[in-house]
């Protein structure tokens, strides 16, 4: 695969910023767990979007514990991975977090912390499985993809919208009015997961999708295990104690990246021409975590 790079040209005009510049809540973007997406790396566009909404961004390079988490209001973990899998995207997939870290995050959220947990396709769900399971989410260490029965048929975008009921009514999608209401989002190949009974679904897979679970990322074979995933989830939220959790199974939709190949640059994520509402959706997710959307 061609290397994914940060798209540093992307900028979204935030109509009504939540805070004055630099006056918002402190958001930590985790970089302590060999994360594929980092503040000044592939999550640059995400960070810039939040800064334009007034939030303060800082990289977290510390192990999760009571002291390290105490300073931030919102913790963003995007595609953490165990060092054994950093260059070897193959089974087994090890947890990126120790049991002590998971308990620290759980306690922090129960007391009022806010977590955005993003784990993309395999091997990232395996790395985040234990942390997600602590809140009742069951991640699938695979690739959620549309079922294509004909060979050489071009794969379509993963499109979730209100019309098809794959994008659910929620404070995040309803916003405060027409200016920040979300009717459709696009995702770019992630995973599917199951949610606990007290979680609220946001992004739901329709009929015609499956999860493929290869031994090595992208190495699909006729014998690769596959399961239908109608009704499985790619985005959901949970209120936990005094805190909040948002879990998503795809990372590119939260940022903007580019791939250079044969002298050409292809951009995807928030910059994709059909992902027009993705940036506002990302803002709404953070605003919900921050308690600004109810």
PDB file of C-alpha atoms in Angstrom:
ATOM      1  CA  UNK A   1       0.000   0.000   0.000  1.00  0.00           C
ATOM      2  CA  UNK A   2       1.089   3.587  -0.607  1.00  0.00           C
ATOM      3  CA  UNK A   3       2.014   5.511   2.507  1.00  0.00           C
ATOM      4  CA  UNK A   4      -0.738   7.592   4.101  1.00  0.00           C
ATOM      5  CA  UNK A   5       0.410  11.137   4.909  1.00  0.00           C
ATOM      6  CA  UNK A   6      -1.177  14.066   6.722  1.00  0.00           C
ATOM      7  CA  UNK A   7      -3.080  16.433   4.454  1.00  0.00           C
ATOM      8  CA  UNK A   8      -1.852  19.827   5.649  1.00  0.00           C
ATOM      9  CA  UNK A   9      -3.877  21.752   3.077  1.00  0.00           C
ATOM     10  CA  UNK A  10      -7.281  20.952   4.577  1.00  0.00           C
ATOM     11  CA  UNK A  11      -9.122  23.690   6.464  1.00  0.00           C
ATOM     12  CA  UNK A  12     -12.806  23.845   7.397  1.00  0.00           C
ATOM     13  CA  UNK A  13     -14.549  27.146   8.086  1.00  0.00           C
ATOM     14  CA  UNK A  14     -16.106  26.770  11.546  1.00  0.00           C
ATOM     15  CA  UNK A  15     -19.208  28.972  11.387  1.00  0.00           C
ATOM     16  CA  UNK A  16     -19.727  29.477  15.122  1.00  0.00           C
ATOM     17  CA  UNK A  17     -16.726  28.372  17.202  1.00  0.00           C
ATOM     18  CA  UNK A  18     -17.589  26.896  20.588  1.00  0.00           C
ATOM     19  CA  UNK A  19     -14.850  28.913  22.298  1.00  0.00           C
ATOM     20  CA  UNK A  20     -12.661  31.899  21.611  1.00  0.00           C
ATOM     21  CA  UNK A  21      -9.280  30.858  20.224  1.00  0.00           C
ATOM     22  CA  UNK A  22      -7.280  28.925  22.817  1.00  0.00           C
ATOM     23  CA  UNK A  23      -9.937  29.228  25.518  1.00  0.00           C
ATOM     24  CA  UNK A  24     -11.605  25.845  25.163  1.00  0.00           C
ATOM     25  CA  UNK A  25     -11.314  22.560  27.021  1.00  0.00           C
ATOM     26  CA  UNK A  26      -7.972  20.755  26.980  1.00  0.00           C
ATOM     27  CA  UNK A  27      -7.917  17.784  24.591  1.00  0.00           C
ATOM     28  CA  UNK A  28      -5.176  15.171  24.853  1.00  0.00           C
ATOM     29  CA  UNK A  29      -4.327  13.210  21.709  1.00  0.00           C
ATOM     30  CA  UNK A  30      -2.650  10.014  22.774  1.00  0.00           C
ATOM     31  CA  UNK A  31       0.857   9.348  21.452  1.00  0.00           C
ATOM     32  CA  UNK A  32       2.034   7.040  24.232  1.00  0.00           C
ATOM     33  CA  UNK A  33       0.876   3.816  22.581  1.00  0.00           C
ATOM     34  CA  UNK A  34       2.623   3.755  19.170  1.00  0.00           C
ATOM     35  CA  UNK A  35      -0.461   5.418  17.670  1.00  0.00           C
ATOM     36  CA  UNK A  36      -0.811   5.387  13.884  1.00  0.00           C
ATOM     37  CA  UNK A  37      -2.568   8.780  14.129  1.00  0.00           C
ATOM     38  CA  UNK A  38      -0.752  11.532  16.033  1.00  0.00           C
ATOM     39  CA  UNK A  39      -1.267  15.242  16.698  1.00  0.00           C
ATOM     40  CA  UNK A  40       1.217  16.571  14.144  1.00  0.00           C
ATOM     41  CA  UNK A  41       1.027  13.492  11.961  1.00  0.00           C
ATOM     42  CA  UNK A  42      -1.999  11.903  10.315  1.00  0.00           C
ATOM     43  CA  UNK A  43      -4.364  13.609  12.791  1.00  0.00           C
ATOM     44  CA  UNK A  44      -3.139  17.086  11.854  1.00  0.00           C
ATOM     45  CA  UNK A  45      -6.447  18.015  10.165  1.00  0.00           C
ATOM     46  CA  UNK A  46      -8.430  16.759  13.175  1.00  0.00           C
ATOM     47  CA  UNK A  47      -6.279  18.845  15.511  1.00  0.00           C
ATOM     48  CA  UNK A  48      -6.557  21.952  13.319  1.00  0.00           C
ATOM     49  CA  UNK A  49     -10.337  21.578  13.171  1.00  0.00           C
ATOM     50  CA  UNK A  50     -10.577  21.460  16.963  1.00  0.00           C
ATOM     51  CA  UNK A  51      -8.210  24.413  17.349  1.00  0.00           C
ATOM     52  CA  UNK A  52     -10.451  26.407  15.003  1.00  0.00           C
ATOM     53  CA  UNK A  53     -13.328  25.577  17.368  1.00  0.00           C
ATOM     54  CA  UNK A  54     -11.349  27.041  20.275  1.00  0.00           C
ATOM     55  CA  UNK A  55     -10.093  23.828  21.853  1.00  0.00           C
ATOM     56  CA  UNK A  56      -6.590  23.456  23.244  1.00  0.00           C
ATOM     57  CA  UNK A  57      -4.683  20.440  21.883  1.00  0.00           C
ATOM     58  CA  UNK A  58      -1.789  18.631  23.481  1.00  0.00           C
ATOM     59  CA  UNK A  59      -0.022  15.354  22.762  1.00  0.00           C
ATOM     60  CA  UNK A  60      -0.121  12.792  25.555  1.00  0.00           C
ATOM     61  CA  UNK A  61       3.139  10.862  25.831  1.00  0.00           C
ATOM     62  CA  UNK A  62       2.577   9.461  29.318  1.00  0.00           C
ATOM     63  CA  UNK A  63       1.241   6.141  30.544  1.00  0.00           C
ATOM     64  CA  UNK A  64      -2.391   6.483  31.576  1.00  0.00           C
ATOM     65  CA  UNK A  65      -2.765   6.963  35.310  1.00  0.00           C
ATOM     66  CA  UNK A  66      -4.679   9.212  37.700  1.00  0.00           C
ATOM     67  CA  UNK A  67      -2.045  11.951  37.525  1.00  0.00           C
ATOM     68  CA  UNK A  68      -1.531  11.997  33.754  1.00  0.00           C
ATOM     69  CA  UNK A  69      -5.263  12.068  33.015  1.00  0.00           C
ATOM     70  CA  UNK A  70      -6.170  14.689  35.626  1.00  0.00           C
ATOM     71  CA  UNK A  71      -5.231  17.678  33.448  1.00  0.00           C
ATOM     72  CA  UNK A  72      -7.349  17.004  30.375  1.00  0.00           C
ATOM     73  CA  UNK A  73     -11.106  16.999  29.868  1.00  0.00           C
ATOM     74  CA  UNK A  74     -11.178  14.971  26.641  1.00  0.00           C
ATOM     75  CA  UNK A  75      -8.836  12.106  25.773  1.00  0.00           C
ATOM     76  CA  UNK A  76      -8.570  11.040  22.124  1.00  0.00           C
ATOM     77  CA  UNK A  77      -7.070   7.627  21.365  1.00  0.00           C
ATOM     78  CA  UNK A  78      -6.733   6.946  17.648  1.00  0.00           C
ATOM     79  CA  UNK A  79      -5.299   3.642  16.398  1.00  0.00           C
ATOM     80  CA  UNK A  80      -3.123   2.671  19.327  1.00  0.00           C
ATOM     81  CA  UNK A  81      -1.083  -0.465  18.751  1.00  0.00           C
ATOM     82  CA  UNK A  82       1.182  -2.776  20.728  1.00  0.00           C
ATOM     83  CA  UNK A  83       4.880  -2.455  19.784  1.00  0.00           C
ATOM     84  CA  UNK A  84       4.934  -6.120  18.664  1.00  0.00           C
ATOM     85  CA  UNK A  85       2.337  -5.279  16.002  1.00  0.00           C
ATOM     86  CA  UNK A  86       3.684  -1.883  14.985  1.00  0.00           C
ATOM     87  CA  UNK A  87       5.473  -3.297  11.944  1.00  0.00           C
ATOM     88  CA  UNK A  88       3.748  -6.668  11.879  1.00  0.00           C
ATOM     89  CA  UNK A  89       0.051  -6.273  11.126  1.00  0.00           C
ATOM     90  CA  UNK A  90      -0.613  -9.965  11.684  1.00  0.00           C
ATOM     91  CA  UNK A  91      -2.132 -12.201  14.333  1.00  0.00           C
ATOM     92  CA  UNK A  92      -1.892 -12.374  17.235  1.00  0.00           C
ATOM     93  CA  UNK A  93      -2.880  -8.766  17.980  1.00  0.00           C
ATOM     94  CA  UNK A  94      -1.769  -7.689  21.438  1.00  0.00           C
ATOM     95  CA  UNK A  95      -3.461  -5.136  23.690  1.00  0.00           C
ATOM     96  CA  UNK A  96      -1.938  -1.660  23.428  1.00  0.00           C
ATOM     97  CA  UNK A  97      -2.861  -0.939  27.055  1.00  0.00           C
ATOM     98  CA  UNK A  98      -1.981  -2.541  30.376  1.00  0.00           C
ATOM     99  CA  UNK A  99      -4.702  -3.592  32.808  1.00  0.00           C
ATOM    100  CA  UNK A 100      -3.589  -0.783  35.118  1.00  0.00           C
ATOM    101  CA  UNK A 101      -4.034   1.786  32.342  1.00  0.00           C
ATOM    102  CA  UNK A 102      -7.482   0.471  31.476  1.00  0.00           C
ATOM    103  CA  UNK A 103      -8.598   0.716  35.089  1.00  0.00           C
ATOM    104  CA  UNK A 104      -7.170   4.248  35.341  1.00  0.00           C
ATOM    105  CA  UNK A 105      -9.082   5.372  32.232  1.00  0.00           C
ATOM    106  CA  UNK A 106     -12.258   3.689  33.466  1.00  0.00           C
ATOM    107  CA  UNK A 107     -12.069   5.420  36.852  1.00  0.00           C
ATOM    108  CA  UNK A 108     -11.223   8.781  35.255  1.00  0.00           C
ATOM    109  CA  UNK A 109     -14.277   8.593  32.994  1.00  0.00           C
ATOM    110  CA  UNK A 110     -16.554   7.472  35.815  1.00  0.00           C
ATOM    111  CA  UNK A 111     -15.518  10.611  37.692  1.00  0.00           C
ATOM    112  CA  UNK A 112     -16.205  12.864  34.688  1.00  0.00           C
ATOM    113  CA  UNK A 113     -13.552  12.270  32.022  1.00  0.00           C
ATOM    114  CA  UNK A 114     -14.426  12.110  28.330  1.00  0.00           C
ATOM    115  CA  UNK A 115     -12.996   9.573  25.859  1.00  0.00           C
ATOM    116  CA  UNK A 116     -13.013   9.378  22.065  1.00  0.00           C
ATOM    117  CA  UNK A 117     -11.755   5.891  21.204  1.00  0.00           C
ATOM    118  CA  UNK A 118     -11.062   5.161  17.532  1.00  0.00           C
ATOM    119  CA  UNK A 119      -9.854   1.764  16.333  1.00  0.00           C
ATOM    120  CA  UNK A 120      -9.724   1.202  12.590  1.00  0.00           C
ATOM    121  CA  UNK A 121      -9.550  -2.112  10.709  1.00  0.00           C
ATOM    122  CA  UNK A 122      -7.296  -4.988  11.780  1.00  0.00           C
ATOM    123  CA  UNK A 123      -4.962  -4.979  13.724  1.00  0.00           C
ATOM    124  CA  UNK A 124      -6.212  -1.901  15.610  1.00  0.00           C
ATOM    125  CA  UNK A 125      -9.404  -3.483  17.041  1.00  0.00           C
ATOM    126  CA  UNK A 126      -7.254  -6.184  18.593  1.00  0.00           C
ATOM    127  CA  UNK A 127      -5.064  -3.537  20.211  1.00  0.00           C
ATOM    128  CA  UNK A 128      -8.078  -1.654  21.619  1.00  0.00           C
ATOM    129  CA  UNK A 129     -10.250  -4.686  22.397  1.00  0.00           C
ATOM    130  CA  UNK A 130      -9.597  -4.835  26.154  1.00  0.00           C
ATOM    131  CA  UNK A 131     -10.090  -1.098  26.649  1.00  0.00           C
ATOM    132  CA  UNK A 132     -13.340  -1.092  24.664  1.00  0.00           C
ATOM    133  CA  UNK A 133     -14.559  -4.227  26.456  1.00  0.00           C
ATOM    134  CA  UNK A 134     -14.151  -2.458  29.805  1.00  0.00           C
ATOM    135  CA  UNK A 135     -17.146  -0.342  28.751  1.00  0.00           C
ATOM    136  CA  UNK A 136     -19.086  -3.204  27.160  1.00  0.00           C
ATOM    137  CA  UNK A 137     -18.068  -2.671  23.514  1.00  0.00           C
ATOM    138  CA  UNK A 138     -16.987  -5.770  21.587  1.00  0.00           C
ATOM    139  CA  UNK A 139     -14.631  -4.917  18.747  1.00  0.00           C
ATOM    140  CA  UNK A 140     -14.089  -7.203  15.767  1.00  0.00           C
ATOM    141  CA  UNK A 141     -10.490  -7.521  14.599  1.00  0.00           C
ATOM    142  CA  UNK A 142     -11.332  -7.444  10.898  1.00  0.00           C
ATOM    143  CA  UNK A 143     -12.282  -5.330   7.903  1.00  0.00           C
ATOM    144  CA  UNK A 144     -15.893  -4.173   7.524  1.00  0.00           C
ATOM    145  CA  UNK A 145     -16.624  -4.072   3.796  1.00  0.00           C
ATOM    146  CA  UNK A 146     -19.494  -4.064   1.352  1.00  0.00           C
ATOM    147  CA  UNK A 147     -20.106  -7.519  -0.121  1.00  0.00           C
ATOM    148  CA  UNK A 148     -19.097  -7.528  -3.789  1.00  0.00           C
ATOM    149  CA  UNK A 149     -20.231 -10.590  -5.713  1.00  0.00           C
ATOM    150  CA  UNK A 150     -18.844  -9.642  -9.118  1.00  0.00           C
ATOM    151  CA  UNK A 151     -15.114  -9.608  -9.832  1.00  0.00           C
ATOM    152  CA  UNK A 152     -13.414  -6.305 -10.722  1.00  0.00           C
ATOM    153  CA  UNK A 153     -16.464  -4.304  -9.580  1.00  0.00           C
ATOM    154  CA  UNK A 154     -15.346  -0.954  -8.191  1.00  0.00           C
ATOM    155  CA  UNK A 155     -15.877  -0.642  -4.442  1.00  0.00           C
ATOM    156  CA  UNK A 156     -18.215   2.192  -3.436  1.00  0.00           C
ATOM    157  CA  UNK A 157     -17.792   4.607  -0.545  1.00  0.00           C
ATOM    158  CA  UNK A 158     -19.230   3.569   2.809  1.00  0.00           C
ATOM    159  CA  UNK A 159     -22.133   6.001   3.059  1.00  0.00           C
ATOM    160  CA  UNK A 160     -24.281   6.354   6.185  1.00  0.00           C
ATOM    161  CA  UNK A 161     -27.335   8.620   6.179  1.00  0.00           C
ATOM    162  CA  UNK A 162     -30.683   9.338   7.790  1.00  0.00           C
ATOM    163  CA  UNK A 163     -32.616   8.316   4.688  1.00  0.00           C
ATOM    164  CA  UNK A 164     -31.370   4.734   4.943  1.00  0.00           C
ATOM    165  CA  UNK A 165     -31.550   4.825   8.793  1.00  0.00           C
ATOM    166  CA  UNK A 166     -27.853   3.909   8.928  1.00  0.00           C
ATOM    167  CA  UNK A 167     -27.152   7.293  10.579  1.00  0.00           C
ATOM    168  CA  UNK A 168     -29.249   7.602  13.725  1.00  0.00           C
ATOM    169  CA  UNK A 169     -30.917  10.572  15.383  1.00  0.00           C
ATOM    170  CA  UNK A 170     -28.708  11.639  18.307  1.00  0.00           C
ATOM    171  CA  UNK A 171     -27.591  14.961  19.836  1.00  0.00           C
ATOM    172  CA  UNK A 172     -24.434  14.564  17.692  1.00  0.00           C
ATOM    173  CA  UNK A 173     -26.376  14.280  14.427  1.00  0.00           C
ATOM    174  CA  UNK A 174     -29.168  16.671  15.426  1.00  0.00           C
ATOM    175  CA  UNK A 175     -26.827  19.466  16.522  1.00  0.00           C
ATOM    176  CA  UNK A 176     -28.423  22.719  17.639  1.00  0.00           C
ATOM    177  CA  UNK A 177     -30.281  23.460  14.403  1.00  0.00           C
ATOM    178  CA  UNK A 178     -30.099  23.315  10.638  1.00  0.00           C
ATOM    179  CA  UNK A 179     -26.583  24.801  10.518  1.00  0.00           C
ATOM    180  CA  UNK A 180     -24.983  21.837  12.302  1.00  0.00           C
ATOM    181  CA  UNK A 181     -27.472  19.040  11.640  1.00  0.00           C
ATOM    182  CA  UNK A 182     -25.870  15.972  10.053  1.00  0.00           C
ATOM    183  CA  UNK A 183     -27.726  13.992   7.398  1.00  0.00           C
ATOM    184  CA  UNK A 184     -24.893  11.929   5.909  1.00  0.00           C
ATOM    185  CA  UNK A 185     -21.309  10.920   6.619  1.00  0.00           C
ATOM    186  CA  UNK A 186     -18.717   8.908   4.682  1.00  0.00           C
ATOM    187  CA  UNK A 187     -16.271   6.398   6.151  1.00  0.00           C
ATOM    188  CA  UNK A 188     -13.234   4.795   4.547  1.00  0.00           C
ATOM    189  CA  UNK A 189     -12.929   1.089   5.464  1.00  0.00           C
ATOM    190  CA  UNK A 190     -12.799   0.299   9.152  1.00  0.00           C
ATOM    191  CA  UNK A 191     -14.174  -2.310  11.511  1.00  0.00           C
ATOM    192  CA  UNK A 192     -17.605  -3.218  12.876  1.00  0.00           C
ATOM    193  CA  UNK A 193     -18.362  -3.760  16.552  1.00  0.00           C
ATOM    194  CA  UNK A 194     -21.153  -4.629  18.977  1.00  0.00           C
ATOM    195  CA  UNK A 195     -22.371  -2.291  21.704  1.00  0.00           C
ATOM    196  CA  UNK A 196     -23.770  -2.708  25.232  1.00  0.00           C
ATOM    197  CA  UNK A 197     -27.512  -2.263  25.813  1.00  0.00           C
ATOM    198  CA  UNK A 198     -27.055   1.150  27.453  1.00  0.00           C
ATOM    199  CA  UNK A 199     -25.017   2.609  24.552  1.00  0.00           C
ATOM    200  CA  UNK A 200     -26.561   4.742  21.811  1.00  0.00           C
ATOM    201  CA  UNK A 201     -25.904   3.701  18.201  1.00  0.00           C
ATOM    202  CA  UNK A 202     -24.873   6.384  15.728  1.00  0.00           C
ATOM    203  CA  UNK A 203     -23.484   4.633  12.649  1.00  0.00           C
ATOM    204  CA  UNK A 204     -25.080   1.284  11.755  1.00  0.00           C
ATOM    205  CA  UNK A 205     -24.196  -1.179   9.004  1.00  0.00           C
ATOM    206  CA  UNK A 206     -27.035  -2.153   6.660  1.00  0.00           C
ATOM    207  CA  UNK A 207     -27.559  -5.446   4.904  1.00  0.00           C
ATOM    208  CA  UNK A 208     -24.909  -6.178   2.289  1.00  0.00           C
ATOM    209  CA  UNK A 209     -21.844  -5.735   4.508  1.00  0.00           C
ATOM    210  CA  UNK A 210     -19.513  -8.298   6.032  1.00  0.00           C
ATOM    211  CA  UNK A 211     -16.427  -8.429   8.196  1.00  0.00           C
ATOM    212  CA  UNK A 212     -13.366 -10.179   6.801  1.00  0.00           C
ATOM    213  CA  UNK A 213     -10.895 -11.497   9.372  1.00  0.00           C
ATOM    214  CA  UNK A 214      -7.549 -12.314   7.724  1.00  0.00           C
ATOM    215  CA  UNK A 215      -4.444 -13.515   9.541  1.00  0.00           C
ATOM    216  CA  UNK A 216      -2.530 -10.547   8.094  1.00  0.00           C
ATOM    217  CA  UNK A 217      -3.957  -7.105   7.293  1.00  0.00           C
ATOM    218  CA  UNK A 218      -5.198  -6.799   3.684  1.00  0.00           C
ATOM    219  CA  UNK A 219      -4.200 -10.414   2.875  1.00  0.00           C
ATOM    220  CA  UNK A 220      -7.628 -11.688   1.848  1.00  0.00           C
ATOM    221  CA  UNK A 221      -7.895 -15.277   0.646  1.00  0.00           C
ATOM    222  CA  UNK A 222     -10.809 -17.541  -0.380  1.00  0.00           C
ATOM    223  CA  UNK A 223     -10.582 -19.225   3.031  1.00  0.00           C
ATOM    224  CA  UNK A 224     -10.546 -15.926   5.005  1.00  0.00           C
ATOM    225  CA  UNK A 225     -13.219 -16.030   7.706  1.00  0.00           C
ATOM    226  CA  UNK A 226     -16.139 -13.697   7.031  1.00  0.00           C
ATOM    227  CA  UNK A 227     -19.373 -12.841   8.838  1.00  0.00           C
ATOM    228  CA  UNK A 228     -22.422 -10.754   7.858  1.00  0.00           C
ATOM    229  CA  UNK A 229     -22.629  -7.573   9.954  1.00  0.00           C
ATOM    230  CA  UNK A 230     -26.110  -6.187   9.365  1.00  0.00           C
ATOM    231  CA  UNK A 231     -26.987  -4.194  12.494  1.00  0.00           C
ATOM    232  CA  UNK A 232     -23.384  -4.037  13.716  1.00  0.00           C
ATOM    233  CA  UNK A 233     -21.998  -0.622  14.577  1.00  0.00           C
ATOM    234  CA  UNK A 234     -19.233   1.725  13.407  1.00  0.00           C
ATOM    235  CA  UNK A 235     -20.012   4.583  15.794  1.00  0.00           C
ATOM    236  CA  UNK A 236     -21.754   4.794  19.182  1.00  0.00           C
ATOM    237  CA  UNK A 237     -21.778   6.708  22.461  1.00  0.00           C
ATOM    238  CA  UNK A 238     -22.103   5.834  26.118  1.00  0.00           C
ATOM    239  CA  UNK A 239     -22.615   7.820  29.307  1.00  0.00           C
ATOM    240  CA  UNK A 240     -20.538   6.215  32.045  1.00  0.00           C
ATOM    241  CA  UNK A 241     -20.843   7.571  35.577  1.00  0.00           C
ATOM    242  CA  UNK A 242     -20.251  11.318  35.280  1.00  0.00           C
ATOM    243  CA  UNK A 243     -18.279  10.861  32.057  1.00  0.00           C
ATOM    244  CA  UNK A 244     -18.867  10.136  28.394  1.00  0.00           C
ATOM    245  CA  UNK A 245     -17.425   7.736  25.814  1.00  0.00           C
ATOM    246  CA  UNK A 246     -17.642   7.835  22.007  1.00  0.00           C
ATOM    247  CA  UNK A 247     -16.355   4.797  20.116  1.00  0.00           C
ATOM    248  CA  UNK A 248     -15.716   4.623  16.370  1.00  0.00           C
ATOM    249  CA  UNK A 249     -14.389   1.905  14.096  1.00  0.00           C
ATOM    250  CA  UNK A 250     -12.832   4.119  11.404  1.00  0.00           C
ATOM    251  CA  UNK A 251     -10.205   6.857  11.690  1.00  0.00           C
ATOM    252  CA  UNK A 252      -9.894   8.500   8.260  1.00  0.00           C
ATOM    253  CA  UNK A 253     -13.358  10.045   8.542  1.00  0.00           C
ATOM    254  CA  UNK A 254     -12.039  12.109  11.488  1.00  0.00           C
ATOM    255  CA  UNK A 255      -9.104  13.640   9.637  1.00  0.00           C
ATOM    256  CA  UNK A 256      -7.761  14.333   6.159  1.00  0.00           C
ATOM    257  CA  UNK A 257      -4.940  12.347   4.610  1.00  0.00           C
ATOM    258  CA  UNK A 258      -3.253  12.000   1.258  1.00  0.00           C
ATOM    259  CA  UNK A 259      -1.604   9.256  -0.725  1.00  0.00           C
ATOM    260  CA  UNK A 260       1.015  10.032  -3.376  1.00  0.00           C
ATOM    261  CA  UNK A 261       1.276   7.533  -6.199  1.00  0.00           C
ATOM    262  CA  UNK A 262       2.711   7.811  -9.724  1.00  0.00           C
ATOM    263  CA  UNK A 263       3.121  11.560  -9.391  1.00  0.00           C
ATOM    264  CA  UNK A 264      -0.500  12.073  -8.343  1.00  0.00           C
ATOM    265  CA  UNK A 265      -1.960  12.997  -4.952  1.00  0.00           C
ATOM    266  CA  UNK A 266      -5.231  11.501  -3.772  1.00  0.00           C
ATOM    267  CA  UNK A 267      -6.889  13.010  -0.688  1.00  0.00           C
ATOM    268  CA  UNK A 268      -9.436  11.233   1.447  1.00  0.00           C
ATOM    269  CA  UNK A 269     -11.225  11.673   4.761  1.00  0.00           C
ATOM    270  CA  UNK A 270     -12.765  15.053   5.561  1.00  0.00           C
ATOM    271  CA  UNK A 271     -11.346  16.462   2.316  1.00  0.00           C
ATOM    272  CA  UNK A 272     -13.164  13.952   0.117  1.00  0.00           C
ATOM    273  CA  UNK A 273     -15.654  15.835  -2.107  1.00  0.00           C
ATOM    274  CA  UNK A 274     -18.517  13.581  -1.004  1.00  0.00           C
ATOM    275  CA  UNK A 275     -17.709  13.839   2.720  1.00  0.00           C
ATOM    276  CA  UNK A 276     -19.036  17.373   2.993  1.00  0.00           C
ATOM    277  CA  UNK A 277     -20.625  16.886   6.421  1.00  0.00           C
ATOM    278  CA  UNK A 278     -17.801  14.893   7.993  1.00  0.00           C
ATOM    279  CA  UNK A 279     -16.023  17.959   9.452  1.00  0.00           C
ATOM    280  CA  UNK A 280     -19.185  19.184  11.183  1.00  0.00           C
ATOM    281  CA  UNK A 281     -19.850  15.646  12.393  1.00  0.00           C
ATOM    282  CA  UNK A 282     -16.380  15.542  13.970  1.00  0.00           C
ATOM    283  CA  UNK A 283     -17.026  18.877  15.668  1.00  0.00           C
ATOM    284  CA  UNK A 284     -20.359  17.610  16.966  1.00  0.00           C
ATOM    285  CA  UNK A 285     -18.734  14.479  18.414  1.00  0.00           C
ATOM    286  CA  UNK A 286     -16.255  16.602  20.371  1.00  0.00           C
ATOM    287  CA  UNK A 287     -18.945  19.067  21.431  1.00  0.00           C
ATOM    288  CA  UNK A 288     -21.086  16.189  22.731  1.00  0.00           C
ATOM    289  CA  UNK A 289     -18.146  14.820  24.683  1.00  0.00           C
ATOM    290  CA  UNK A 290     -17.565  18.328  26.043  1.00  0.00           C
ATOM    291  CA  UNK A 291     -21.180  18.570  27.193  1.00  0.00           C
ATOM    292  CA  UNK A 292     -22.086  21.284  24.674  1.00  0.00           C
ATOM    293  CA  UNK A 293     -24.681  19.097  22.894  1.00  0.00           C
ATOM    294  CA  UNK A 294     -27.384  17.305  24.863  1.00  0.00           C
TER     295      UNK A 294
END
